[in-house]
Coordinates of C-alpha atoms in Angstrom, one line a residue:
M25 CA 149.7 96.8 94.9
A26 CA 152.2 98.1 92.3
A27 CA 150.0 101.3 91.8
Q28 CA 150.1 101.8 95.7
E29 CA 153.9 101.2 96.1
E30 CA 154.8 103.0 92.9
N31 CA 157.7 100.5 92.8
F32 CA 157.5 96.8 91.2
H33 CA 160.4 95.6 93.6
R34 CA 158.5 96.5 96.7
A35 CA 155.2 95.4 95.4
A36 CA 156.8 92.1 94.4
K37 CA 158.2 91.6 97.8
L38 CA 154.7 92.2 99.5
L39 CA 153.0 89.8 97.0
F40 CA 155.8 87.1 97.4
V41 CA 156.6 87.1 93.6
T42 CA 159.8 88.1 91.9
P43 CA 160.0 91.6 90.3
S44 CA 160.4 90.2 86.9
S45 CA 157.4 87.9 87.2
L46 CA 155.3 90.9 88.5
S47 CA 156.6 93.1 85.7
R48 CA 155.9 90.5 83.1
R49 CA 152.1 89.9 84.4
I50 CA 151.5 93.7 84.2
H51 CA 153.1 94.0 80.9
D52 CA 150.8 91.0 79.6
L53 CA 147.7 92.8 81.1
E54 CA 148.7 96.1 79.2
I55 CA 148.9 94.0 75.9
E56 CA 145.6 92.4 76.7
L57 CA 143.9 95.8 77.4
G58 CA 145.8 97.6 74.6
V59 CA 146.7 100.6 76.9
A60 CA 149.7 101.4 79.1
L61 CA 148.7 101.3 82.7
F62 CA 152.0 102.5 84.2
E63 CA 154.7 105.1 83.1
R64 CA 157.9 103.5 83.9
Q65 CA 160.9 105.6 85.2
Q66 CA 164.4 104.4 86.5
R67 CA 163.3 103.9 90.0
R68 CA 159.6 104.4 90.2
V69 CA 156.5 103.8 88.2
Y70 CA 153.4 106.0 87.8
L71 CA 149.9 105.2 86.9
T72 CA 148.7 106.7 83.5
P73 CA 145.2 108.2 83.3
A74 CA 144.1 104.8 81.9
G75 CA 145.8 103.0 84.9
R76 CA 144.1 105.3 87.4
A77 CA 140.7 104.6 85.7
Y78 CA 141.3 100.9 85.7
L79 CA 142.5 100.9 89.3
H80 CA 139.3 102.8 90.3
E81 CA 137.1 100.0 88.6
V82 CA 139.1 97.1 90.1
V83 CA 138.8 98.6 93.6
R84 CA 135.0 99.1 93.1
L85 CA 134.7 95.4 91.8
L86 CA 136.8 94.1 94.8
D87 CA 134.4 95.9 97.2
M88 CA 131.5 94.5 95.6
L89 CA 133.0 91.0 95.9
D90 CA 133.5 91.5 99.4
A91 CA 130.0 92.8 100.0
A92 CA 128.8 89.6 97.9
N93 CA 130.8 87.3 100.2
V94 CA 129.2 88.9 103.2
R95 CA 125.7 88.6 101.9
A96 CA 126.3 85.0 100.8
K97 CA 127.5 84.1 104.4
R98 CA 124.4 85.9 105.8
A99 CA 122.1 84.0 103.6
A100 CA 123.8 80.8 104.6
D101 CA 123.3 81.5 108.2
G102 CA 119.6 82.5 107.7
E103 CA 119.9 86.1 108.4
T104 CA 118.8 87.4 105.0
G105 CA 116.4 86.2 102.4
A106 CA 112.6 85.2 102.7
L107 CA 110.6 82.9 104.6
N108 CA 107.3 81.8 103.1
L109 CA 104.5 80.8 105.7
A110 CA 101.2 79.3 104.7
V111 CA 98.6 80.5 107.4
N112 CA 94.9 80.7 107.7
D113 CA 92.5 83.2 109.2
T114 CA 92.4 81.6 112.6
V115 CA 96.2 81.2 112.9
M116 CA 96.9 84.8 112.2
R117 CA 95.2 85.9 115.4
H118 CA 96.8 83.2 117.6
D119 CA 98.8 84.8 120.4
V120 CA 101.7 82.5 120.1
V121 CA 102.1 82.9 116.3
S122 CA 101.7 86.7 116.5
R123 CA 104.3 87.0 119.3
A124 CA 106.7 84.7 117.3
L125 CA 106.3 86.7 114.0
N126 CA 107.1 89.9 116.0
R127 CA 110.1 88.3 117.7
F128 CA 111.4 86.9 114.6
S129 CA 111.1 90.1 112.5
A130 CA 112.8 91.9 115.3
R131 CA 115.8 89.6 115.4
Y132 CA 116.1 89.0 111.8
P133 CA 115.1 92.5 110.1
N134 CA 116.7 91.5 106.8
V135 CA 114.5 88.3 106.3
E136 CA 111.2 89.0 104.5
L137 CA 108.2 87.2 106.1
R138 CA 105.8 86.3 103.4
L139 CA 102.4 85.1 104.7
E140 CA 100.2 83.2 102.3
P141 CA 96.6 82.9 103.4
L142 CA 95.2 79.5 102.6
T143 CA 92.6 77.1 104.0
G144 CA 92.3 73.5 104.7
P145 CA 94.2 70.9 102.3
S146 CA 95.7 73.9 100.5
L147 CA 98.1 74.5 103.6
S148 CA 99.9 71.1 103.3
E149 CA 99.8 71.2 99.5
A150 CA 101.7 74.4 99.7
L151 CA 104.5 72.6 101.5
V152 CA 104.5 69.7 98.9
K153 CA 104.6 72.2 96.0
R154 CA 107.3 74.1 97.9
S155 CA 105.4 77.3 97.6
A156 CA 105.7 77.5 101.3
D157 CA 108.6 76.7 103.8
A158 CA 106.4 76.0 106.5
A159 CA 102.7 75.9 107.3
F160 CA 100.5 76.3 110.5
L161 CA 98.0 73.3 110.6
Y162 CA 95.4 72.1 112.7
T163 CA 94.9 69.0 110.7
R164 CA 98.3 67.7 109.7
P165 CA 98.2 64.5 107.6
R166 CA 99.0 61.9 110.3
D167 CA 100.0 59.2 107.9
D168 CA 102.2 61.4 105.8
L169 CA 106.0 60.9 106.9
S170 CA 107.3 63.6 104.5
F171 CA 106.4 66.2 107.2
D172 CA 108.3 67.2 110.2
F173 CA 106.4 69.4 112.8
I174 CA 106.4 70.8 116.3
Q175 CA 103.4 71.4 118.4
V176 CA 102.5 75.2 118.9
A177 CA 99.5 75.1 121.1
T178 CA 96.3 73.1 122.0
D179 CA 93.0 75.2 121.9
R180 CA 89.6 74.2 123.1
L181 CA 86.4 75.2 121.5
L182 CA 84.0 77.9 122.8
V183 CA 80.7 79.0 121.8
A184 CA 80.2 82.5 120.4
L185 CA 76.9 84.0 121.4
P186 CA 75.2 87.4 120.7
R187 CA 75.0 89.3 123.9
S188 CA 71.3 89.3 123.5
H189 CA 71.3 85.4 123.5
R190 CA 69.1 83.9 126.3
L191 CA 72.2 82.0 127.6
A192 CA 74.8 84.8 127.4
K193 CA 74.7 85.6 131.0
K194 CA 75.6 82.0 132.1
S195 CA 79.1 81.3 132.9
K196 CA 79.1 77.8 131.4
V197 CA 76.6 76.1 129.0
R198 CA 75.8 72.6 127.9
L199 CA 75.5 71.4 124.3
A200 CA 71.8 70.3 124.6
E201 CA 70.8 73.9 125.5
F202 CA 71.4 75.0 121.8
K203 CA 69.1 72.5 120.1
D204 CA 66.8 75.3 118.8
D205 CA 69.6 77.7 117.7
A206 CA 70.9 78.3 114.1
F207 CA 74.5 77.4 113.7
L208 CA 77.2 79.0 111.6
W209 CA 79.4 76.2 110.8
I210 CA 82.7 75.5 109.0
P211 CA 82.5 73.9 105.4
R212 CA 83.4 70.2 105.4
A213 CA 85.1 70.3 102.0
S214 CA 87.7 72.7 103.7
V215 CA 88.4 71.0 107.0
P216 CA 86.6 67.5 106.9
L217 CA 88.4 66.3 110.1
I218 CA 87.5 69.2 112.2
Y219 CA 83.9 69.2 110.7
D220 CA 83.3 65.6 111.4
S221 CA 85.0 65.7 114.9
L222 CA 82.9 68.6 116.0
L223 CA 79.7 67.2 114.7
A224 CA 80.3 63.9 116.5
A225 CA 81.2 65.6 119.7
C226 CA 77.8 67.6 119.5
R227 CA 75.8 64.6 118.9
A228 CA 77.5 62.8 121.7
G229 CA 76.3 65.7 124.0
G230 CA 72.8 65.4 122.8
L231 CA 72.8 68.2 120.1
T232 CA 72.3 67.8 116.4
P233 CA 73.3 71.2 115.3
R234 CA 70.9 73.1 113.0
I235 CA 73.5 74.4 110.4
T236 CA 72.1 77.3 108.4
Q237 CA 75.3 78.6 106.8
T238 CA 78.9 77.5 106.5
L239 CA 81.8 79.9 106.4
M240 CA 85.5 79.0 106.8
S241 CA 86.6 82.3 108.2
E242 CA 86.2 82.4 112.0
S243 CA 86.2 86.2 112.1
A244 CA 83.3 86.4 109.4
R245 CA 81.3 83.8 111.4
V246 CA 81.7 85.9 114.6
Q247 CA 80.6 88.9 112.7
L248 CA 77.5 87.1 111.7
V249 CA 77.1 86.2 115.4
S250 CA 77.1 89.8 116.3
A251 CA 74.5 90.5 113.8
G252 CA 72.2 87.9 115.4
M253 CA 72.3 85.4 112.6
G254 CA 73.2 82.5 114.7
I255 CA 75.9 81.1 116.9
T256 CA 79.1 79.4 116.2
F257 CA 82.2 77.5 117.7
V258 CA 85.6 79.4 117.8
F259 CA 89.0 78.5 119.1
S260 CA 89.9 79.7 122.7
S261 CA 92.7 81.7 121.1
F262 CA 90.1 84.0 119.7
T263 CA 89.1 85.4 123.0
S264 CA 91.0 88.8 122.6
Y265 CA 89.3 89.4 119.2
V266 CA 85.6 89.1 120.2
R267 CA 83.3 92.1 119.2
E268 CA 81.3 94.1 121.7
K269 CA 78.2 92.4 120.8
V270 CA 79.5 88.7 121.1
V271 CA 80.4 86.7 124.4
L272 CA 82.3 83.5 124.3
R273 CA 81.4 80.7 126.9
P274 CA 83.0 77.4 127.6
V275 CA 80.8 74.3 127.0
E276 CA 80.9 71.9 129.9
D277 CA 80.3 68.7 127.9
L278 CA 82.4 69.7 124.8
S279 CA 85.9 68.4 125.6
L280 CA 87.1 68.6 122.0
T281 CA 90.5 70.2 121.6
M282 CA 92.5 71.2 118.4
T283 CA 96.3 71.1 118.3
L284 CA 98.0 73.7 116.2
E285 CA 101.3 72.7 114.7
L286 CA 103.9 74.1 112.5
A287 CA 104.8 71.6 109.7
W288 CA 107.6 71.6 107.2
L289 CA 108.9 69.1 104.6
H290 CA 111.3 66.5 105.9
G291 CA 114.9 67.4 104.9
N292 CA 114.4 71.1 104.5
S293 CA 117.8 72.5 105.8
S294 CA 117.1 76.2 105.4
A295 CA 118.9 78.0 108.4
T296 CA 116.0 80.7 108.1
L297 CA 113.4 78.2 108.8
H298 CA 115.5 76.6 111.7
H299 CA 115.6 80.2 113.2
F300 CA 111.8 80.5 112.8
I301 CA 111.3 77.0 114.3
E302 CA 113.4 78.0 117.4
T303 CA 111.3 81.2 117.8
I304 CA 108.0 79.4 117.6
E305 CA 109.2 76.7 120.1
S306 CA 110.5 79.4 122.6
E307 CA 107.0 81.3 122.3
A308 CA 104.9 78.1 122.6
K309 CA 106.6 77.1 126.0
K310 CA 105.3 80.4 127.4
R311 CA 101.7 79.2 126.8
P312 CA 99.5 76.8 128.7
S313 CA 98.6 73.6 126.7
V314 CA 94.8 74.6 126.6
A315 CA 94.0 78.2 126.7
S316 CA 91.6 79.4 129.3
L317 CA 89.1 82.3 129.3
R318 CA 90.6 85.7 130.3

């Protein structure tokens, strides 16, 4: 202020201090720095070369401080930073999830979305270890109260068949019709709840599946189906990703559905996470509770 006004009296008035107090503070600063910042004349003061250099750095630091204040506020409001999401192969193709990710990125371009591909129990473990802010789960631990969650979508299971399969031209099929087929299945170690539920549902429909290979990746299983190496079950959200050599069919006597949820640790107050939850909720409302074939 003194440098701008070139007058200690006017600067002191603007700063609501006495001229003597301002003069003393500047004098103390000059002694501390060991340089003269001002050239004093009877009615005016002028910055010395050292004073001009000092003023330049002070202005630069004040600008940096203002920018830091803005960044801190934007981070507190959830508009900058990073959001770590644990996902699996199936979730990444889900229409609700893909729309939500696109919408969130467009609305919060300064938030880095970090997607960590995991499977089975590793998804919830990522939340406990805090390596993920939220995780998309089909099998959330129901007895664990440390998680908060919202429902994203409910998907039914469809059977994926090669186009050359004897039942591929039927609009609907039944479980018992596949008693002679080789099944590509999910590994129980990765998702025991889904594995057991699906196996029980098949047996209830008169089918004991002949499992020839287990693969966690839904897309990898469908790729093997297209190669004629067996058949498999996939989520109905997979319908837009089927290959030319594969058809999906609803199974009349398979009523098993799977609920996709977004889960996070209870008490996580991240504003960025809150914004993402709002985005997912908005997109989830646009989708029917159980996907139908297109």
